[in-house]
Coordinates of C-alpha atoms and ligand atoms in Angstrom, one line a residue:
M1 CA -76.9 -20.0 -2.0
S2 CA -77.4 -16.6 -3.1
Q3 CA -75.8 -13.8 -1.1
D4 CA -78.8 -11.4 -1.6
F5 CA -80.2 -11.5 1.4
S6 CA -81.4 -8.9 3.6
P7 CA -80.4 -8.7 6.9
D8 CA -83.6 -10.0 8.4
Q9 CA -83.3 -12.9 5.8
K10 CA -79.5 -13.7 6.9
R11 CA -80.7 -13.9 10.7
Y12 CA -83.1 -16.2 9.9
L13 CA -80.9 -18.0 7.2
E14 CA -78.0 -18.0 9.8
G15 CA -80.1 -19.8 12.4
F16 CA -80.8 -22.1 9.6
V17 CA -77.7 -22.6 8.8
S18 CA -76.3 -22.9 12.2
G19 CA -78.3 -25.9 13.0
V20 CA -77.6 -27.8 10.4
Q21 CA -73.4 -27.0 11.0
A22 CA -72.9 -28.6 14.0
V23 CA -69.3 -27.6 13.2
R24 CA -70.3 -23.8 13.7
G25 CA -67.2 -22.3 15.7
S26 CA -64.8 -24.9 15.6
R27 CA -64.1 -24.5 11.9
G28 CA -64.2 -20.6 12.3
L29 CA -66.2 -20.5 9.2
P30 CA -69.5 -19.3 9.3
G31 CA -71.5 -16.4 11.3
F32 CA -69.0 -13.4 11.4
G33 CA -69.9 -11.6 8.1
G34 CA -72.6 -11.2 6.0
A35 CA -71.0 -13.2 3.2
P36 CA -68.9 -16.7 4.7
A37 CA -72.1 -17.1 6.6
F38 CA -73.7 -18.4 3.6
Q39 CA -71.2 -19.9 1.9
T40 CA -72.8 -23.4 0.9
Q41 CA -70.6 -26.1 2.3
P42 CA -68.6 -28.0 -0.2
A43 CA -70.0 -31.7 -1.3
T44 CA -66.8 -33.1 0.1
N45 CA -67.6 -32.0 3.6
A46 CA -64.3 -30.0 3.8
P47 CA -64.1 -27.0 5.6
A48 CA -64.7 -24.2 3.4
A49 CA -61.6 -21.5 3.0
P50 CA -63.6 -18.2 4.7
S51 CA -63.4 -15.9 1.6
G52 CA -65.2 -12.1 1.7
P53 CA -64.5 -9.2 4.0
D54 CA -64.3 -11.2 7.6
A55 CA -62.0 -14.0 5.9
A56 CA -58.4 -13.0 7.9
H57 CA -60.0 -12.4 10.7
L58 CA -61.8 -15.9 10.7
E59 CA -58.8 -17.3 9.8
A60 CA -56.8 -16.2 12.5
M61 CA -59.5 -17.4 14.8
A62 CA -59.6 -20.6 13.3
R63 CA -55.5 -20.9 14.1
F64 CA -55.8 -20.3 17.2
E65 CA -58.4 -23.1 17.6
R66 CA -56.4 -25.4 15.8
E67 CA -53.6 -24.6 18.2
G68 CA -56.3 -26.0 21.2
R69 CA -56.6 -22.2 22.9
K70 CA -59.6 -20.6 23.4
L71 CA -61.2 -17.4 21.6
S72 CA -61.7 -14.8 24.2
P73 CA -65.6 -14.5 24.6
Q74 CA -65.3 -11.0 22.1
E75 CA -64.2 -13.3 19.4
I76 CA -66.6 -15.6 19.3
A77 CA -69.3 -12.9 19.6
K78 CA -67.9 -11.6 16.8
R79 CA -67.7 -14.7 14.6
E80 CA -71.4 -15.4 15.6
E81 CA -72.8 -12.0 14.3
H82 CA -70.8 -9.4 12.9
P83 CA -71.8 -6.1 15.0
F84 CA -72.6 -4.4 11.6
D85 CA -74.9 -7.5 10.6
A86 CA -76.6 -6.5 14.1
Y87 CA -77.9 -3.0 13.6
A88 CA -81.4 -4.1 12.2
R89 CA -81.9 -6.0 16.0
F90 CA -80.6 -3.1 17.3
K91 CA -82.8 -0.8 15.8
T92 CA -85.7 -3.3 17.0
M93 CA -84.2 -3.0 20.5
A94 CA -84.2 0.6 20.4
K95 CA -87.9 0.6 19.3
E96 CA -88.5 -1.6 22.0
N97 CA -86.9 0.5 24.5
R98 CA -84.3 -2.2 25.7
F99 CA -80.6 -1.1 26.0
A100 CA -77.8 -3.6 24.4
K101 CA -76.1 -5.5 26.8
Q102 CA -73.5 -8.1 27.9
L103 CA -71.9 -9.0 24.3
D104 CA -74.6 -7.0 22.6
D105 CA -73.0 -4.3 24.7
F106 CA -69.7 -5.3 22.9
R107 CA -71.3 -5.0 19.6
I108 CA -73.1 -2.2 19.6
R109 CA -69.6 -0.6 20.6
F110 CA -68.9 -1.1 16.9
H111 CA -71.7 1.6 15.9
G112 CA -69.9 4.1 19.0
L113 CA -72.6 3.3 21.5
F114 CA -71.7 2.0 24.5
Y115 CA -73.9 1.3 27.8
V116 CA -72.5 2.2 30.8
G117 CA -74.5 0.6 33.6
P118 CA -74.7 0.3 36.1
T119 CA -73.0 3.6 37.1
Q120 CA -75.5 5.4 34.4
D121 CA -78.4 2.8 33.2
A122 CA -78.0 4.8 29.7
Y123 CA -75.7 4.8 26.5
M124 CA -72.4 6.7 26.0
C125 CA -72.1 8.0 22.7
R126 CA -68.5 8.5 20.9
L127 CA -68.1 10.1 17.8
R128 CA -65.2 10.0 15.3
I129 CA -63.8 13.6 14.3
H130 CA -60.5 12.9 12.0
N131 CA -58.1 15.3 13.5
G132 CA -60.6 16.6 16.0
I133 CA -61.4 19.5 13.8
L134 CA -65.3 19.9 12.8
R135 CA -67.2 22.9 11.4
A136 CA -69.2 25.1 14.2
W137 CA -72.4 24.1 12.7
Q138 CA -71.7 20.5 13.4
F139 CA -70.7 21.1 16.7
R140 CA -73.9 23.2 17.5
G141 CA -75.7 19.7 16.0
V142 CA -73.9 17.5 18.4
A143 CA -75.3 20.3 20.9
D144 CA -78.8 19.7 19.5
L145 CA -78.8 16.1 19.6
A146 CA -77.4 16.1 23.1
R147 CA -80.1 18.0 24.2
Q148 CA -82.8 16.2 22.8
Y149 CA -81.5 12.3 23.3
G150 CA -78.8 12.9 26.1
G151 CA -77.9 14.5 29.1
G152 CA -77.5 18.0 27.7
Y153 CA -73.7 18.4 28.1
S154 CA -70.3 17.0 26.6
H155 CA -67.2 15.8 26.8
V156 CA -64.1 16.4 25.0
T157 CA -61.9 13.0 25.4
T158 CA -58.1 12.5 25.3
R159 CA -58.5 11.7 22.0
A160 CA -59.6 14.9 21.1
N161 CA -63.1 13.6 20.0
L162 CA -66.8 14.2 22.1
Q163 CA -68.7 12.0 23.9
V164 CA -72.5 12.8 24.9
R165 CA -73.4 10.6 27.6
E166 CA -77.1 9.8 29.7
I167 CA -78.9 8.5 26.4
G168 CA -81.5 6.4 27.0
A169 CA -82.2 3.0 25.5
A170 CA -85.2 4.2 22.7
D171 CA -82.4 7.1 21.9
G172 CA -79.1 5.3 21.0
I173 CA -79.9 4.6 17.3
S174 CA -81.2 8.1 16.7
F175 CA -78.3 9.2 17.8
V176 CA -76.0 7.9 16.2
E177 CA -78.3 8.3 13.1
G178 CA -78.3 12.2 13.8
L179 CA -74.9 12.1 13.9
V180 CA -74.6 10.8 10.2
D181 CA -77.3 13.5 9.1
L182 CA -74.7 16.2 10.3
G183 CA -71.7 14.4 8.3
L184 CA -70.4 13.1 11.6
T185 CA -70.4 9.4 12.5
S186 CA -69.6 7.2 15.6
K187 CA -68.8 4.0 13.3
G188 CA -66.2 1.7 14.9
A189 CA -65.6 4.6 17.9
G190 CA -65.3 1.5 19.9
A191 CA -64.6 -2.1 20.5
D192 CA -62.0 -3.6 18.7
N193 CA -61.9 -1.1 16.0
I194 CA -59.0 1.5 14.7
R195 CA -60.4 4.7 17.0
N196 CA -60.6 8.2 16.7
V197 CA -57.9 9.6 14.2
T198 CA -55.9 12.3 16.2
G199 CA -53.8 14.9 14.3
T200 CA -52.2 18.0 15.1
P201 CA -54.8 20.4 16.4
T202 CA -53.0 23.9 14.9
A203 CA -52.4 21.9 11.7
G204 CA -52.7 24.7 8.5
I205 CA -52.5 27.6 11.1
D206 CA -49.3 26.6 13.3
P207 CA -45.9 28.7 12.9
Q208 CA -43.6 26.1 13.0
E209 CA -45.6 23.0 11.4
L210 CA -43.7 20.8 9.2
V211 CA -46.6 18.9 7.4
D212 CA -50.4 19.8 8.0
T213 CA -51.7 16.6 9.4
R214 CA -55.2 17.2 8.2
P215 CA -55.5 15.6 4.6
Y216 CA -53.8 12.4 6.1
A217 CA -56.1 12.1 9.3
K218 CA -58.7 12.7 6.7
E219 CA -57.6 10.2 4.4
W220 CA -57.4 7.4 6.7
H221 CA -60.7 8.4 8.2
H222 CA -62.3 7.5 5.2
H223 CA -60.3 4.6 4.5
I224 CA -61.0 2.8 7.7
L225 CA -64.8 3.8 7.7
N226 CA -65.6 2.0 3.9
D227 CA -63.4 -0.8 4.4
R228 CA -65.4 -3.7 6.6
S229 CA -62.3 -6.1 6.7
L230 CA -60.5 -3.1 8.4
Y231 CA -63.2 -3.6 12.0
G232 CA -62.9 -6.1 14.4
L233 CA -59.0 -6.3 15.3
P234 CA -57.7 -8.3 17.9
R235 CA -58.1 -5.5 19.8
K236 CA -58.5 -1.5 19.7
F237 CA -56.1 0.2 17.7
N238 CA -55.2 4.1 17.4
V239 CA -53.2 6.0 14.9
A240 CA -52.2 9.9 15.2
F241 CA -50.2 12.0 13.1
D242 CA -48.2 14.9 14.7
G243 CA -47.3 17.6 12.3
A244 CA -44.0 19.2 14.8
G245 CA -46.8 21.9 15.7
R246 CA -47.0 24.0 18.7
I247 CA -49.6 21.7 20.4
A248 CA -48.1 17.9 21.1
A249 CA -50.5 15.5 19.6
L250 CA -49.2 12.4 22.0
E251 CA -48.3 10.3 18.5
D252 CA -46.2 8.0 20.9
T253 CA -49.1 7.0 23.0
N254 CA -50.3 5.3 19.8
D255 CA -50.3 1.8 18.3
I256 CA -49.0 3.8 15.4
G257 CA -47.4 7.8 15.3
F258 CA -46.5 9.1 12.4
Q259 CA -44.4 12.2 13.2
A260 CA -43.4 14.5 10.8
V261 CA -39.9 15.0 10.5
E262 CA -37.1 17.1 8.5
L263 CA -34.9 14.7 6.7
R264 CA -31.4 16.4 5.9
D265 CA -29.6 16.0 3.1
G266 CA -26.5 13.5 2.6
F267 CA -28.0 10.4 4.1
G268 CA -29.1 8.7 0.9
V269 CA -32.8 9.5 1.1
A270 CA -34.8 12.9 -0.3
P271 CA -34.2 15.7 2.1
G272 CA -37.6 17.3 3.2
A273 CA -40.7 16.1 5.4
W274 CA -41.3 12.5 5.5
W275 CA -43.0 10.7 8.4
R276 CA -40.9 8.7 11.0
L277 CA -43.2 5.8 11.6
A278 CA -43.3 5.0 15.4
L279 CA -44.8 1.2 16.7
G280 CA -46.1 0.0 19.9
G281 CA -47.5 2.9 22.3
I282 CA -49.7 1.6 25.2
T283 CA -48.6 4.2 27.8
G284 CA -51.7 2.0 30.4
H285 CA -49.4 -0.8 30.1
K286 CA -46.5 1.9 30.3
D287 CA -44.9 1.9 26.7
F288 CA -44.8 4.7 24.4
A289 CA -44.2 3.8 20.5
R290 CA -41.1 3.1 19.9
D291 CA -39.3 4.5 16.8
T292 CA -38.7 1.6 14.1
G293 CA -36.0 3.9 11.4
V294 CA -38.7 3.6 9.0
I295 CA -39.2 6.6 7.2
V296 CA -42.3 7.0 5.1
P297 CA -43.5 9.3 2.0
L298 CA -46.2 11.4 3.2
D299 CA -48.5 10.6 0.7
Q300 CA -48.0 6.5 1.4
A301 CA -49.0 6.6 4.9
V302 CA -52.5 5.2 4.6
R303 CA -51.1 2.3 2.7
V304 CA -48.4 1.7 5.4
A305 CA -51.1 2.0 8.4
D306 CA -53.3 -0.4 6.3
A307 CA -50.6 -2.9 5.8
I308 CA -49.3 -2.5 9.5
V309 CA -53.2 -3.3 10.4
R310 CA -53.6 -5.9 8.1
V311 CA -50.3 -7.9 9.7
F312 CA -51.9 -7.4 13.0
I313 CA -55.7 -8.7 11.9
R314 CA -53.5 -12.0 11.1
A315 CA -51.5 -12.4 13.7
G316 CA -52.8 -10.5 16.9
D317 CA -53.6 -12.5 20.2
R318 CA -57.3 -13.0 20.2
T319 CA -57.4 -15.3 23.1
E320 CA -56.3 -13.0 26.1
R321 CA -57.6 -9.8 25.9
T322 CA -55.0 -8.2 28.4
R323 CA -52.1 -9.0 26.3
S324 CA -53.9 -8.5 22.2
R325 CA -52.4 -4.9 21.5
L326 CA -50.1 -4.3 18.9
K327 CA -47.2 -3.8 21.9
Y328 CA -47.4 -7.7 22.8
L329 CA -47.0 -8.6 19.0
L330 CA -44.1 -6.4 18.6
D331 CA -42.8 -7.8 22.0
A332 CA -43.2 -11.4 20.6
W333 CA -41.6 -10.6 17.7
G334 CA -39.6 -8.4 17.7
F335 CA -39.4 -5.0 15.3
E336 CA -37.4 -6.6 12.7
K337 CA -40.1 -9.7 11.9
F338 CA -42.8 -7.1 12.1
L339 CA -41.7 -4.7 9.6
E340 CA -40.6 -8.1 7.2
A341 CA -44.3 -9.0 7.6
V342 CA -45.2 -5.5 6.8
E343 CA -42.9 -5.5 3.5
A344 CA -44.8 -8.3 2.6
E345 CA -47.8 -7.2 2.6
L346 CA -47.2 -4.0 0.9
G347 CA -45.0 -5.6 -1.7
A348 CA -42.7 -3.3 -1.0
E349 CA -39.7 -2.5 1.1
L350 CA -39.6 0.1 3.4
T351 CA -37.5 3.1 3.5
R352 CA -35.0 3.4 6.7
A353 CA -33.0 6.2 7.3
P354 CA -30.2 6.8 10.1
A355 CA -31.7 8.6 13.6
G356 CA -28.8 11.3 12.5
A357 CA -31.0 11.8 9.2
V358 CA -33.4 13.3 11.0
A359 CA -33.3 17.1 12.3
P360 CA -34.7 17.4 15.8
R361 CA -38.6 18.2 16.2
P362 CA -39.2 22.0 16.7
E363 CA -40.0 22.0 20.4
S364 CA -43.7 22.1 21.4
D365 CA -45.3 24.3 23.8
R366 CA -47.1 23.2 26.7
M367 CA -49.2 25.8 27.2
A368 CA -50.1 26.8 23.4
H369 CA -53.7 25.0 23.7
I370 CA -54.9 28.6 26.2
G371 CA -54.9 31.4 25.4
V372 CA -54.1 33.5 22.7
H373 CA -51.7 32.6 20.1
P374 CA -50.5 34.1 16.5
Q375 CA -51.2 32.0 13.5
R376 CA -49.0 31.4 10.6
Q377 CA -51.2 33.9 8.3
A378 CA -50.6 37.3 9.6
G379 CA -53.5 39.1 11.6
H380 CA -55.3 35.9 12.8
N381 CA -55.0 33.7 15.7
W382 CA -56.2 30.7 18.0
V383 CA -57.8 31.3 21.0
G384 CA -57.7 28.4 23.0
V385 CA -60.8 28.0 25.7
A386 CA -60.0 25.9 28.6
L387 CA -62.7 23.8 29.6
P388 CA -63.6 22.3 33.2
L389 CA -62.5 18.8 32.4
G390 CA -63.4 18.6 28.8
R391 CA -67.1 19.2 30.0
L392 CA -69.3 21.6 27.8
T393 CA -72.9 22.4 28.1
C394 CA -74.9 22.2 25.3
E395 CA -76.0 26.1 25.9
Q396 CA -72.1 26.6 25.9
M397 CA -71.5 24.5 22.6
R398 CA -74.2 26.4 20.9
A399 CA -72.4 29.5 22.0
L400 CA -68.9 28.5 21.0
A401 CA -70.1 27.7 17.7
A402 CA -71.8 31.4 17.5
I403 CA -68.3 32.9 18.6
S404 CA -66.5 30.3 15.8
E405 CA -68.9 31.5 12.9
E406 CA -69.0 35.2 13.8
L407 CA -65.3 36.0 15.0
G408 CA -63.4 33.2 13.8
D409 CA -63.2 30.9 10.6
G410 CA -66.2 28.5 11.8
D411 CA -63.5 25.3 12.9
I412 CA -63.8 24.1 16.0
R413 CA -60.3 22.4 17.0
L414 CA -60.7 19.6 19.7
T415 CA -57.3 18.8 21.5
V416 CA -56.0 15.7 23.4
W417 CA -55.8 18.1 26.4
Q418 CA -59.8 18.0 26.9
N419 CA -60.5 21.5 25.3
L420 CA -60.8 23.4 21.9
L421 CA -59.5 26.4 20.4
I422 CA -61.4 28.8 17.9
S423 CA -58.7 29.8 15.0
G424 CA -58.7 32.3 12.1
V425 CA -59.8 34.9 14.5
R426 CA -58.5 38.4 13.5
D427 CA -56.3 40.6 15.9
A428 CA -59.5 43.0 16.3
C429 CA -61.7 40.7 17.3
V430 CA -59.5 38.5 20.3
A431 CA -60.8 40.5 22.9
E432 CA -64.1 40.1 21.7
V433 CA -63.8 36.5 21.7
E434 CA -62.1 36.5 25.0
R435 CA -65.3 38.4 26.8
R436 CA -67.8 35.8 25.2
V437 CA -66.2 33.2 26.4
A438 CA -65.9 34.7 29.5
E439 CA -69.8 35.3 29.4
I440 CA -70.7 31.4 29.3
G441 CA -68.6 31.0 32.3
L442 CA -65.5 29.6 30.5
A443 CA -61.7 30.8 30.1
T444 CA -59.2 32.1 27.5
S445 CA -56.5 31.6 30.6
A446 CA -55.8 29.0 33.0
S447 CA -53.3 28.5 36.1
N448 CA -50.4 26.1 34.7
V449 CA -51.9 23.6 36.9
R450 CA -55.6 23.7 35.6
A451 CA -54.2 24.1 32.1
G452 CA -51.9 20.4 32.5
L453 CA -55.5 18.8 34.6
V454 CA -56.6 15.7 32.4
A455 CA -59.0 13.1 33.6
C456 CA -61.0 10.1 32.8
T457 CA -64.9 9.9 33.1
G458 CA -64.3 8.6 36.6
S459 CA -67.0 7.0 38.7
R460 CA -69.5 9.4 37.6
G461 CA -69.9 7.8 34.5
C462 CA -67.7 4.7 34.1
K463 CA -68.2 1.6 36.4
F464 CA -64.4 0.2 36.2
S465 CA -63.5 3.5 38.4
A466 CA -62.5 3.3 41.8
A467 CA -62.9 7.0 42.7
D468 CA -64.6 10.3 40.9
T469 CA -61.6 11.4 38.6
K470 CA -63.2 14.3 37.5
G471 CA -64.4 15.8 41.2
Y472 CA -60.9 15.4 42.7
A473 CA -58.9 16.4 39.8
D474 CA -61.2 20.0 40.0
Q475 CA -60.5 19.7 44.0
I476 CA -57.0 19.7 43.1
A477 CA -56.6 22.8 40.8
T478 CA -59.3 24.6 42.9
H479 CA -57.1 23.8 46.4
I480 CA -53.6 25.0 44.7
D481 CA -55.6 28.0 43.2
A482 CA -56.7 29.1 46.5
A483 CA -53.7 28.3 48.4
G484 CA -52.0 30.7 46.3
L485 CA -49.3 28.3 45.2
V486 CA -48.3 29.8 41.5
V487 CA -46.6 27.2 40.0
D488 CA -44.3 29.2 36.6
T489 CA -43.8 25.8 34.8
P490 CA -46.1 23.7 32.6
I491 CA -47.3 21.1 35.1
N492 CA -49.6 18.0 33.9
I493 CA -51.7 16.0 36.0
H494 CA -53.7 13.3 34.9
A495 CA -56.2 11.5 36.6
T496 CA -57.2 8.2 36.0
G497 CA -60.0 5.9 37.6
C498 CA -58.3 2.4 37.1
H499 CA -55.8 0.7 34.8
N500 CA -57.4 1.4 31.4
S501 CA -55.4 4.6 31.7
C502 CA -57.8 6.7 29.7
A503 CA -56.7 9.5 31.2
Q504 CA -52.7 8.5 30.8
H505 CA -51.7 8.7 34.5
Y506 CA -48.4 7.3 33.5
I507 CA -47.4 10.4 30.9
G508 CA -48.0 13.2 33.8
D509 CA -45.9 14.9 35.7
I510 CA -47.9 13.8 38.7
G511 CA -50.1 10.5 37.7
L512 CA -53.3 9.5 40.0
I513 CA -54.8 6.1 39.7
G514 CA -58.0 5.2 41.4
A515 CA -58.1 3.1 43.9
R516 CA -60.3 1.5 46.8
V517 CA -58.3 3.1 50.3
P518 CA -58.5 1.0 53.3
V519 CA -60.2 2.8 56.6
G520 CA -60.8 1.1 59.4
E521 CA -61.2 -2.5 59.3
D522 CA -63.0 -4.1 56.6
D523 CA -64.2 -0.4 55.2
T524 CA -63.0 1.4 52.1
V525 CA -63.0 4.9 50.4
E526 CA -62.4 6.4 47.3
G527 CA -58.9 7.6 46.7
F528 CA -55.9 7.1 44.5
H529 CA -52.2 5.9 44.3
L530 CA -50.2 8.4 43.2
L531 CA -47.1 8.7 40.7
V532 CA -44.8 11.2 39.8
G533 CA -42.2 11.8 36.8
G534 CA -43.8 11.1 33.9
G535 CA -43.7 13.3 30.5
F536 CA -44.0 12.9 26.6
G537 CA -42.6 14.1 23.3
G538 CA -39.1 14.4 23.7
D539 CA -39.5 14.5 27.8
A540 CA -41.1 11.0 27.4
S541 CA -40.9 8.9 30.6
I542 CA -43.0 6.5 32.5
A543 CA -44.1 7.8 35.7
R544 CA -43.3 5.9 39.0
E545 CA -45.2 5.3 42.0
L546 CA -45.0 7.6 44.6
V547 CA -47.3 6.9 47.7
R548 CA -50.1 4.6 47.9
D549 CA -53.8 4.7 49.0
V550 CA -54.2 8.4 49.4
K551 CA -58.0 9.3 50.5
G552 CA -59.7 11.3 47.8
E553 CA -60.3 14.0 50.0
D554 CA -56.7 14.3 50.9
C555 CA -55.3 14.4 47.7
A556 CA -55.2 17.9 47.1
A557 CA -53.1 18.5 50.3
V558 CA -50.7 15.9 49.0
V559 CA -50.3 17.5 45.5
E560 CA -50.1 20.7 46.7
K561 CA -47.1 19.4 49.0
M562 CA -45.7 17.4 46.1
L563 CA -45.7 20.8 44.4
R564 CA -44.2 22.9 47.1
G565 CA -41.0 20.7 47.2
Y566 CA -40.5 20.3 43.7
L567 CA -40.5 24.4 43.7
A568 CA -38.5 24.4 46.6
R569 CA -35.6 21.9 45.1
R570 CA -35.7 22.1 41.7
S571 CA -32.4 24.1 40.2
G572 CA -35.0 26.0 37.5
P573 CA -37.9 26.0 36.0
E574 CA -36.5 23.9 33.2
E575 CA -35.7 21.0 35.3
T576 CA -39.1 19.0 35.0
F577 CA -40.8 16.5 37.7
A578 CA -38.9 13.4 35.8
A579 CA -35.6 15.0 36.4
Ligands
SF4_601 FE1 -63.3 4.1 33.1 FE2 -60.8 3.2 33.3 FE3 -61.0 4.8 31.4 FE4 -61.5 6.0 33.6 S1 -59.6 4.8 32.4 S2 -62.8 6.1 31.7 S3 -62.0 4.1 35.1 S4 -62.1 2.7 31.6

């Protein structure tokens, strides 16, 4: 049977073929992608081996079924109709003003749209912005789209990305296509895919960086985008590149963290800049990416990442969603077995280097994402703009784009700290940038508490949240500032609404996780459990629970008490909460 069918013809034929093939699903053959779905069964009636870009996924699913294990509903949904093949159907749904819900909500996430009901009867769209850097005209374009199709605002996320909310059923596809017109995309930004590629936000302008991460993040971004076989993994997958700059990229919270390191002479490997490979980060499950002892030549990062993902595709769990991230495969196999499989996939040995061969990473600065900082280019600066929990109105976005074009180098650099940098600002223009940022209700300075405040979407926009994370996080910072409490050391407060931990509560000096707090006999109110002592990078540490069931309205006072206690008892500003 020819494979040259239009998507509509394919759907028609798929229905026909599925009627004939009663074994659909149990063989793990048809339906997952265009190519395998339309292969003729051999005359022998023996199951045909899957082929085409979805083959490795189909084989992995079939293996679980042969072992008598039940695939998760999401796996079955992917097999029955690959989400990319559903695009025309989603366009039809948009014309009919219908949202994609349930398993179609899962499928449409492959296109970057999330149906966020019942909290909001709307789509949220998450973009992809490699290394978190986009041009000012693109930023303005996203503002225009958010005004036309969304709620008139956007959020900077903890993956240095943008999200736009309150997009109607009729407008989801128009929004996604509008992004493509801007040279942006949301493809693969949700569901079981490789997510937005993060990198050092000051790449190329940072006085201390070892590696400019931009070309590597860009290469990986386009590598993913143009290879269908890298979509539909057992679970979501995060990759980050840290260039050892002044602002932490949090690469150790990713499934793959490429860490720029300087190798010393005398250890049998060429000295100079390499990537050190860390694997298995997922802080919501209390694990940082762990050093593998492997180092990777800079120009081989994409090849190695590709091999890692392909091993994960073949061997990752597809039956239990809570245990299907890379960490669990590493736990089951151990690092050596996993790395052997990666070497087999690569057809080459990985290079190992002893820990002593690696020079210590230059220190990051926990306040370098806010305010004015000199670039490596003499006479130029980046200006970190503080955003209220990542939120920006369209008008603010347009004004920032204009500031960047008129007074900076035309780049807008998003950070994992839910804020942005305007780069390339000449010394003579700094005061004007600060004035114009203040004019639109934003700031280029912030107290240490506000600068380190991170919150997930919370109950205003996410059905999983037990509390209004952004609202209560803002209350905390306002309360601390109003109380005149000056914390003279960087402090990270991370508020997350549920165990998915989008705001990474386990790495905050103080972490909050949403909870329904019992009041009276059978009532509950919004609140949090509070944790303390998390950290990242050189201070990596998983926060431990300190107090449970704090009502949301009481959190600010409890945090104030914790901060006062820390300030009173510490031996000096260098002593962190973790200590
Ligand atoms: Fe939603 Fe939970 Fe993520 Fe917060 S952490 S945005 S509540 S899924």
